[in-house]
Short mmCIF file of C-alpha atoms in Angstrom, two decimals:
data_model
loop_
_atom_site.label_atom_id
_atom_site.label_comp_id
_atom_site.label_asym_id
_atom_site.label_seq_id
_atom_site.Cartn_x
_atom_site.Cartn_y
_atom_site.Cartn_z
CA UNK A 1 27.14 25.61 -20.57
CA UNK A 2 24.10 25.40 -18.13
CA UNK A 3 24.39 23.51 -14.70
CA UNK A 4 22.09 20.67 -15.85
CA UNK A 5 25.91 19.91 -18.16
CA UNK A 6 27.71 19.59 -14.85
CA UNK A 7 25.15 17.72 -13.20
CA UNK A 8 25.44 15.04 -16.47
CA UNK A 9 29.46 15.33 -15.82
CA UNK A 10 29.71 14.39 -12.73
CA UNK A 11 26.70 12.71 -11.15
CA UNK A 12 26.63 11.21 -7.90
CA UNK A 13 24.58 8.22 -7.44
CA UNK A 14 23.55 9.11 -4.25
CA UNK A 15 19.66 9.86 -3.66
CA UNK A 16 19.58 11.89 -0.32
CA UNK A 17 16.62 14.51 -1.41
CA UNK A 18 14.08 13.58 -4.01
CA UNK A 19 12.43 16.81 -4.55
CA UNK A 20 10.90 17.58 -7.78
CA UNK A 21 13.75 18.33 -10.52
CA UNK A 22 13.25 21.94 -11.69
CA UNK A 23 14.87 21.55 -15.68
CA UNK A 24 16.23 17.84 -15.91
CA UNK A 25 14.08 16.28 -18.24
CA UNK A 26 13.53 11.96 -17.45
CA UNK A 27 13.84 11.66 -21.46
CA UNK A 28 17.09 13.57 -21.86
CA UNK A 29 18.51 11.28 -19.06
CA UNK A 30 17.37 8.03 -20.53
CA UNK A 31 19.05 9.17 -23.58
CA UNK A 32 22.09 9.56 -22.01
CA UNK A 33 22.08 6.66 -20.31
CA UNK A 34 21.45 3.98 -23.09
CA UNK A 35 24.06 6.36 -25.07
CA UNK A 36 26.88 6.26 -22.02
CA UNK A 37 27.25 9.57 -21.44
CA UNK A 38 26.32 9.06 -18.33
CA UNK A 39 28.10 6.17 -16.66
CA UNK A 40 27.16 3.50 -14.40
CA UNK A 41 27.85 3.28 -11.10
CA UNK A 42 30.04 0.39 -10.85
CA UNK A 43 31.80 2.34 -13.82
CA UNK A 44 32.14 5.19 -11.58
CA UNK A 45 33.02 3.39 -9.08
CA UNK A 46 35.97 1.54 -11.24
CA UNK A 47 36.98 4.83 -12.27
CA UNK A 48 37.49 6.82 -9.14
CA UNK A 49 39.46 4.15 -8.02
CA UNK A 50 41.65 4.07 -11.00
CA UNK A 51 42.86 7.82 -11.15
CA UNK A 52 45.80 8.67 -9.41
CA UNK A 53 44.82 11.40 -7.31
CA UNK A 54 47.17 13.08 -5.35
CA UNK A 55 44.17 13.53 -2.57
CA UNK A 56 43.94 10.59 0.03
CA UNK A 57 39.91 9.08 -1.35
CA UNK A 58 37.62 8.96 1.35
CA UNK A 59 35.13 6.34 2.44
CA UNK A 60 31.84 9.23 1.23
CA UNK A 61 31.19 10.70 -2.02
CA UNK A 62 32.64 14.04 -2.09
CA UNK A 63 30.11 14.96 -5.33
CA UNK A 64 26.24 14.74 -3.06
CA UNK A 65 25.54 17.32 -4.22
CA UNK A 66 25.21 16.15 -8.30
CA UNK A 67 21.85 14.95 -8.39
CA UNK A 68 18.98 14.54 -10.43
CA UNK A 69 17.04 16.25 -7.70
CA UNK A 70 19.35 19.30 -7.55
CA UNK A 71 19.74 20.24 -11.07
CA UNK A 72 17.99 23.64 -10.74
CA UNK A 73 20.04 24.67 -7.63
CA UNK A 74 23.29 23.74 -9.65
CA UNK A 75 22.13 26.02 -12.17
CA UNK A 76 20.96 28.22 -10.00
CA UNK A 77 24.89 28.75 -8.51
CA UNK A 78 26.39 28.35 -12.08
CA UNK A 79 24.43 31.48 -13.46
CA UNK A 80 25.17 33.61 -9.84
CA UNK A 81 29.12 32.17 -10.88
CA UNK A 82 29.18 33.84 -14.18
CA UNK A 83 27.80 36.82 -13.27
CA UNK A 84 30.14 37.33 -10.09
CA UNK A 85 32.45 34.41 -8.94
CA UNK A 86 32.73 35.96 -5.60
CA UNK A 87 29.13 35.73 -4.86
CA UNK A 88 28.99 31.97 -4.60
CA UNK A 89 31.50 29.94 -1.97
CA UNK A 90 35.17 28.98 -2.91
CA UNK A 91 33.87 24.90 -3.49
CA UNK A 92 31.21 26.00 -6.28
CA UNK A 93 34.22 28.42 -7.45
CA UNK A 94 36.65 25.76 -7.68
CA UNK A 95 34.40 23.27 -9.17
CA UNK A 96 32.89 25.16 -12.14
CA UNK A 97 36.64 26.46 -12.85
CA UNK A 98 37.80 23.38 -13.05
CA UNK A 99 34.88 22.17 -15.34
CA UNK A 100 35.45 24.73 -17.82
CA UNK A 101 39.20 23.98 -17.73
CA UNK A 102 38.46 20.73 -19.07
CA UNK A 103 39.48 18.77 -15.58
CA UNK A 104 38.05 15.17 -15.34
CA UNK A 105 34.91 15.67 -14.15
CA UNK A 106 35.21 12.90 -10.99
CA UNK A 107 38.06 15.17 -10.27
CA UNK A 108 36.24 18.48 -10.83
CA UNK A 109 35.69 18.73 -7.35
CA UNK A 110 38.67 18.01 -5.86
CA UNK A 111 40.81 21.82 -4.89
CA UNK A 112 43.57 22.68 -7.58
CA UNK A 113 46.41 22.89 -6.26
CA UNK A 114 47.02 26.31 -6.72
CA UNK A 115 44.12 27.55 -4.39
CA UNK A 116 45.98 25.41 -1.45
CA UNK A 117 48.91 27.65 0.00
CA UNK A 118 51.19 25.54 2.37
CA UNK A 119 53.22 27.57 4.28
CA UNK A 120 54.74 27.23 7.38
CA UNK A 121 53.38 28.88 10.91
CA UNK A 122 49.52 29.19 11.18
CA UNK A 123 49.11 27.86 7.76
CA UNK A 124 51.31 24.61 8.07
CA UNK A 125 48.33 22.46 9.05
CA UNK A 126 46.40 23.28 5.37
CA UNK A 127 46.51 20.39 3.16
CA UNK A 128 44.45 19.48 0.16
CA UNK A 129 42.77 16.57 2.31
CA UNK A 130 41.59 19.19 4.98
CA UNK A 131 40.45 21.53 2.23
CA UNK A 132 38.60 19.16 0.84
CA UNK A 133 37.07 18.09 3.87
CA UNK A 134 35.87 22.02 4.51
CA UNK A 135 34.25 22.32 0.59
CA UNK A 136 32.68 19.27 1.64
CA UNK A 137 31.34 20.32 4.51
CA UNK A 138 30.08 23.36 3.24
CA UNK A 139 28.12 21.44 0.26
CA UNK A 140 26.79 19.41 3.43
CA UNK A 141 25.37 22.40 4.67
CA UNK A 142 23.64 23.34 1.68
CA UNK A 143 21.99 20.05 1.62
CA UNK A 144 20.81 20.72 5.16
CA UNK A 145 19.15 23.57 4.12
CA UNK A 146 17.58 22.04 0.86
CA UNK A 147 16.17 19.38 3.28
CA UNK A 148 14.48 21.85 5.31
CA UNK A 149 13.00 23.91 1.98
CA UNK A 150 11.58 20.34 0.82
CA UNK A 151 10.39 18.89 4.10
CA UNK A 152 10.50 20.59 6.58
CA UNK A 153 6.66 21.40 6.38
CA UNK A 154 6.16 17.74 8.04
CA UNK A 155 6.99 18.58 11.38
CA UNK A 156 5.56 22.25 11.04
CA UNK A 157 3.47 22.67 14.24
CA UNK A 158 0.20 22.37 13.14
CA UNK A 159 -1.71 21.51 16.06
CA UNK A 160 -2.52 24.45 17.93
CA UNK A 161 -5.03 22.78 20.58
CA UNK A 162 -2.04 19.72 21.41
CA UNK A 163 -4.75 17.35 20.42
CA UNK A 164 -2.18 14.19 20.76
CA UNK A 165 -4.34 12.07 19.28
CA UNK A 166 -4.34 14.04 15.95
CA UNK A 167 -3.75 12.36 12.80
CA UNK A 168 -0.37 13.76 12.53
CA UNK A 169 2.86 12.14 11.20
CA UNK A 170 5.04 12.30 14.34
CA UNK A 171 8.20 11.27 12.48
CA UNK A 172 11.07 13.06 11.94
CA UNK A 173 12.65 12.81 8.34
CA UNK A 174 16.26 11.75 8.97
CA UNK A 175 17.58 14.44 6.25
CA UNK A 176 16.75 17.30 8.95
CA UNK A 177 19.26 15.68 11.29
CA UNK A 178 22.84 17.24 10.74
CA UNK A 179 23.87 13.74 12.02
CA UNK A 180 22.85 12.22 8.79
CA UNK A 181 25.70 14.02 6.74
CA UNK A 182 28.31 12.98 9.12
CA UNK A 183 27.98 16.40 11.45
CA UNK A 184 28.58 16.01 15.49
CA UNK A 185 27.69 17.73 17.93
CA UNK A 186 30.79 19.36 18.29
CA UNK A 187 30.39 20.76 14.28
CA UNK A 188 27.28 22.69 15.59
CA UNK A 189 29.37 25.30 16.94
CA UNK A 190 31.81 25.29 13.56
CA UNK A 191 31.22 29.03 11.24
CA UNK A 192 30.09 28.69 8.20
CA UNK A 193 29.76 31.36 5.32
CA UNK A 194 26.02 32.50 3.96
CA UNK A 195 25.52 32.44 0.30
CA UNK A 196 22.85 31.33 -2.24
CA UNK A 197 21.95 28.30 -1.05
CA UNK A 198 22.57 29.44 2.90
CA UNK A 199 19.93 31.12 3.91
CA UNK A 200 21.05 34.34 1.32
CA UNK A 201 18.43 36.72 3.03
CA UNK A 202 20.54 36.71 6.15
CA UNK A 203 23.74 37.62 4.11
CA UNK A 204 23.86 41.36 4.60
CA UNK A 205 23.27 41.38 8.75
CA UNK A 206 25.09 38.25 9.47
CA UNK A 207 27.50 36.86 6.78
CA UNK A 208 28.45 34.05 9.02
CA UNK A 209 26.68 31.84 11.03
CA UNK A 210 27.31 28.22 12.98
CA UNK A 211 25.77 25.16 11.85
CA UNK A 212 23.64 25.41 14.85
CA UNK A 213 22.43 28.91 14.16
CA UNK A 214 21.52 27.60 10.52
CA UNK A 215 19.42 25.18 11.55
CA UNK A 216 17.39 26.67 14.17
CA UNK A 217 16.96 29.50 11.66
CA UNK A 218 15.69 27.02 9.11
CA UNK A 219 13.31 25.10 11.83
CA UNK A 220 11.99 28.56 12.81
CA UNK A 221 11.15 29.20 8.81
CA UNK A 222 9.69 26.40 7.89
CA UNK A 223 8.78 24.14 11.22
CA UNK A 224 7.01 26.49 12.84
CA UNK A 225 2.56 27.19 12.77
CA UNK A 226 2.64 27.19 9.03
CA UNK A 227 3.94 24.33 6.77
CA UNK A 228 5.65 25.93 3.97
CA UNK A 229 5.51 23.56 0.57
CA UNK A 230 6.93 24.71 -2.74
CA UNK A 231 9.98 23.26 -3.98
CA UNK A 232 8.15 21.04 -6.41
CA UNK A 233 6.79 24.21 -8.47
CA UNK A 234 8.03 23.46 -11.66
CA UNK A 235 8.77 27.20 -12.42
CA UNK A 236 12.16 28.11 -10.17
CA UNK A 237 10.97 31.94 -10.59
CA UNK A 238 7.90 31.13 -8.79
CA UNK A 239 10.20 29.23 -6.06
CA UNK A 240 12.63 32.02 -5.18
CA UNK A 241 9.87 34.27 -4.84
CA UNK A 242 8.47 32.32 -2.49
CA UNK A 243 11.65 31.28 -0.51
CA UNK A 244 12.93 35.40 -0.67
CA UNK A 245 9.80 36.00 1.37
CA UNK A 246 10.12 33.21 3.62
CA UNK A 247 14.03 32.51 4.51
CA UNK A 248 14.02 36.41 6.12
CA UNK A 249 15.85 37.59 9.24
CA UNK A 250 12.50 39.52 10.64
CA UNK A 251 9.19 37.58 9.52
CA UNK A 252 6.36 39.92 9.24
CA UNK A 253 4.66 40.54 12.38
CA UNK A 254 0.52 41.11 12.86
CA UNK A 255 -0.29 44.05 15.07
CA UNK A 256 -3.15 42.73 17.48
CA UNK A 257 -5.97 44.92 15.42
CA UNK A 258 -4.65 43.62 12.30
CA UNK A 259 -5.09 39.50 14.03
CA UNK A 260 -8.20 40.90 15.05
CA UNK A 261 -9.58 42.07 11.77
CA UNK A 262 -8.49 38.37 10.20
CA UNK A 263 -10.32 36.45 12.70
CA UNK A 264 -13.13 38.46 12.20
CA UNK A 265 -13.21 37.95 8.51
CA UNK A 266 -12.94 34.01 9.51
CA UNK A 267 -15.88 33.78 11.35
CA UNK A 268 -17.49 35.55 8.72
CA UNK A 269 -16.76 33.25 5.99
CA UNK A 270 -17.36 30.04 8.39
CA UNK A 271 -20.89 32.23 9.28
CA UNK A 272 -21.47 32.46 5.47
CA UNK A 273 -21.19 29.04 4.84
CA UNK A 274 -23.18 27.70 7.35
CA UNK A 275 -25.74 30.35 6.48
CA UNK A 276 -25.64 29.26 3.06
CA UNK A 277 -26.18 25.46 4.01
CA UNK A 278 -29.13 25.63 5.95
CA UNK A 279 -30.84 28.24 3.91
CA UNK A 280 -30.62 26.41 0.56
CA UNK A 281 -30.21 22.46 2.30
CA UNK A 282 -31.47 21.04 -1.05
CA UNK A 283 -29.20 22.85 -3.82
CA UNK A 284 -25.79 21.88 -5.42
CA UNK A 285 -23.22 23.84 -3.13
CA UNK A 286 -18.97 23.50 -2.37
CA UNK A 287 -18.21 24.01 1.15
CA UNK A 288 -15.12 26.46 2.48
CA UNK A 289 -13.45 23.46 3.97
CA UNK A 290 -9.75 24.21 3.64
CA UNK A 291 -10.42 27.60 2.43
CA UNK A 292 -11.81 29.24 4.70
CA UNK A 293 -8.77 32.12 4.42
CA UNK A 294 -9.37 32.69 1.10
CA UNK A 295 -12.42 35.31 1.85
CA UNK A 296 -9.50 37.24 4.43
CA UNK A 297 -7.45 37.06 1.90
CA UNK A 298 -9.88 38.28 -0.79
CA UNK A 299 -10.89 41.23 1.57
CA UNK A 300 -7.68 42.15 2.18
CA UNK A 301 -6.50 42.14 -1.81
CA UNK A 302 -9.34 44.59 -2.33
CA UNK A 303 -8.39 46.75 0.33
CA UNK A 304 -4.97 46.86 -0.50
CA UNK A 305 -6.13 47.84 -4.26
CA UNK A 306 -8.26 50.70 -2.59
#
């Protein structure tokens, strides 16, 4: 059973990211669709309404995080699941336990009762509603994180001069606001447990962070001077190669001889092109523009192969 089966189980009809899915094919879902395996949303809708839970419904959606968008990253947490439940958070735990148990899948989500210990003393005030509300929370976070990975390259800094009259986007997408899940700021200061889809390169040194700590790591990783874009590679290796190298507790740091040597090598290539432009003015040529650190980068491949 992949994750993409979940996904089709219980799908949200919620849109919050649109990345590019990673192995949810358009065809299979208009398939489904016309076939009603997946339903509608007013039959959803109708549905949830219908079961008798024994958990108070809330005004949200507790399943945001079943989208078309996210297939890959459900997959991604059912495979780390099977190989070691302990390696993903109690919520994903809870959820594909359920699934394979056969539970409805609008009610997949929801905490069995048999992971909810009342007692009395300290652990009197846990109730199904509040763990809920914490798996929920936690799924929140992970889409806070997703939002950074898909756009948080459009507020990277990427005027070093503070030319304010650049042709820069100077919006702010509202998915990079904790706000827009529901968070306050009191919740910036509320723990919350790393895993594979919380920044899992931070997992060994700090296994816990707060919400605000998450985010600033994120804006540091992927606001910052370079604009990171990648999540709509088709091939998910290719993506967690990328984001292992990125999403890192200490980034790689130049020493100044090493900034040195690649600003050389830039005004080398610039040099070369300009050379080449007035010297042959007449002849069929493609300019460096945009790529001018490709010839750094060149250099530095062969050196590295020396």
């Amino acid at each position: 059973m992949s994750g993409s089966m979940f996904l089709r189980a219980g799908r949200s009809a919620l849109n919050i990211l649109r990345p590019k899915p990673f192995g949810l094919h358009h065809t299979s879902l208009t398939k489904l669709r016309a076939s009603g395996a997946i339903p509608s949303l007013n039959a959803v809708r109708t549905k949830v309404s219908a079961v008798n839970s024994p958990y108070p419904q809330t005004s949200q959606s507790n399943d945001v995080f079943l989208q078309g968008s996210t297939a890959g990253y459900v997959d991604e947490m059912y495979q780390a699941w099977l190989k070691d439940p302990n390696s993903v958070h109690l919520s994903w735990q809870v959820y594909f336990r359920n699934m394979q148990a056969g539970v409805n899948p609008l009610e997949a989500f929801q905490p069995p009762p048999t992971l909810v210990h009342i007692t009395t003393g300290i652990g009197a005030g846990l109730t199904p509603s509040s763990q809920t509300f914490n798996v929920t929370d936690h799924m929140k976070v992970q889409l806070i994180v997703r939002a950074y990975q898909v756009r948080g390259h459009q507020i990277a800094q990427l005027d070093p001069l503070g030319i304010m009259h650049a042709d820069l986007d100077p919006s702010i997408p509202s998915e990079l606001d904790p706000s827009y899940y529901g968070f306050t700021e009191r919740d910036l200061d509320r723990v919350f447990t790393l895993g594979p889809g919380i920044l899992p390169g931070f997992m060994e040194s700090t296994p816990k962070m707060t919400l605000r700590e998450i985010v600033e790591h994120c804006k540091k990783t992927y606001c910052k001077t370079i604009g990171i874009e990648y999540i709509h590679i088709v091939d998910r290796v290719q993506c967690d190669w990328i984001r292992s190298r990125m999403e890192i507790e200490k980034p790689f740091d130049y020493s100044k001889e090493e900034k040195h040597m690649i600003l050389d090598r830039l005004i080398w290539s610039d040099s070369f092109e300009r050379f080449v432009a007035t010297k042959y003015p007449n002849e069929k040529r493609f300019g460096l523009e945009g790529c001018e650190s490709l010839i750094p980068g060149m250099k530095a491949l062969v050196s590295h192969m020396k």
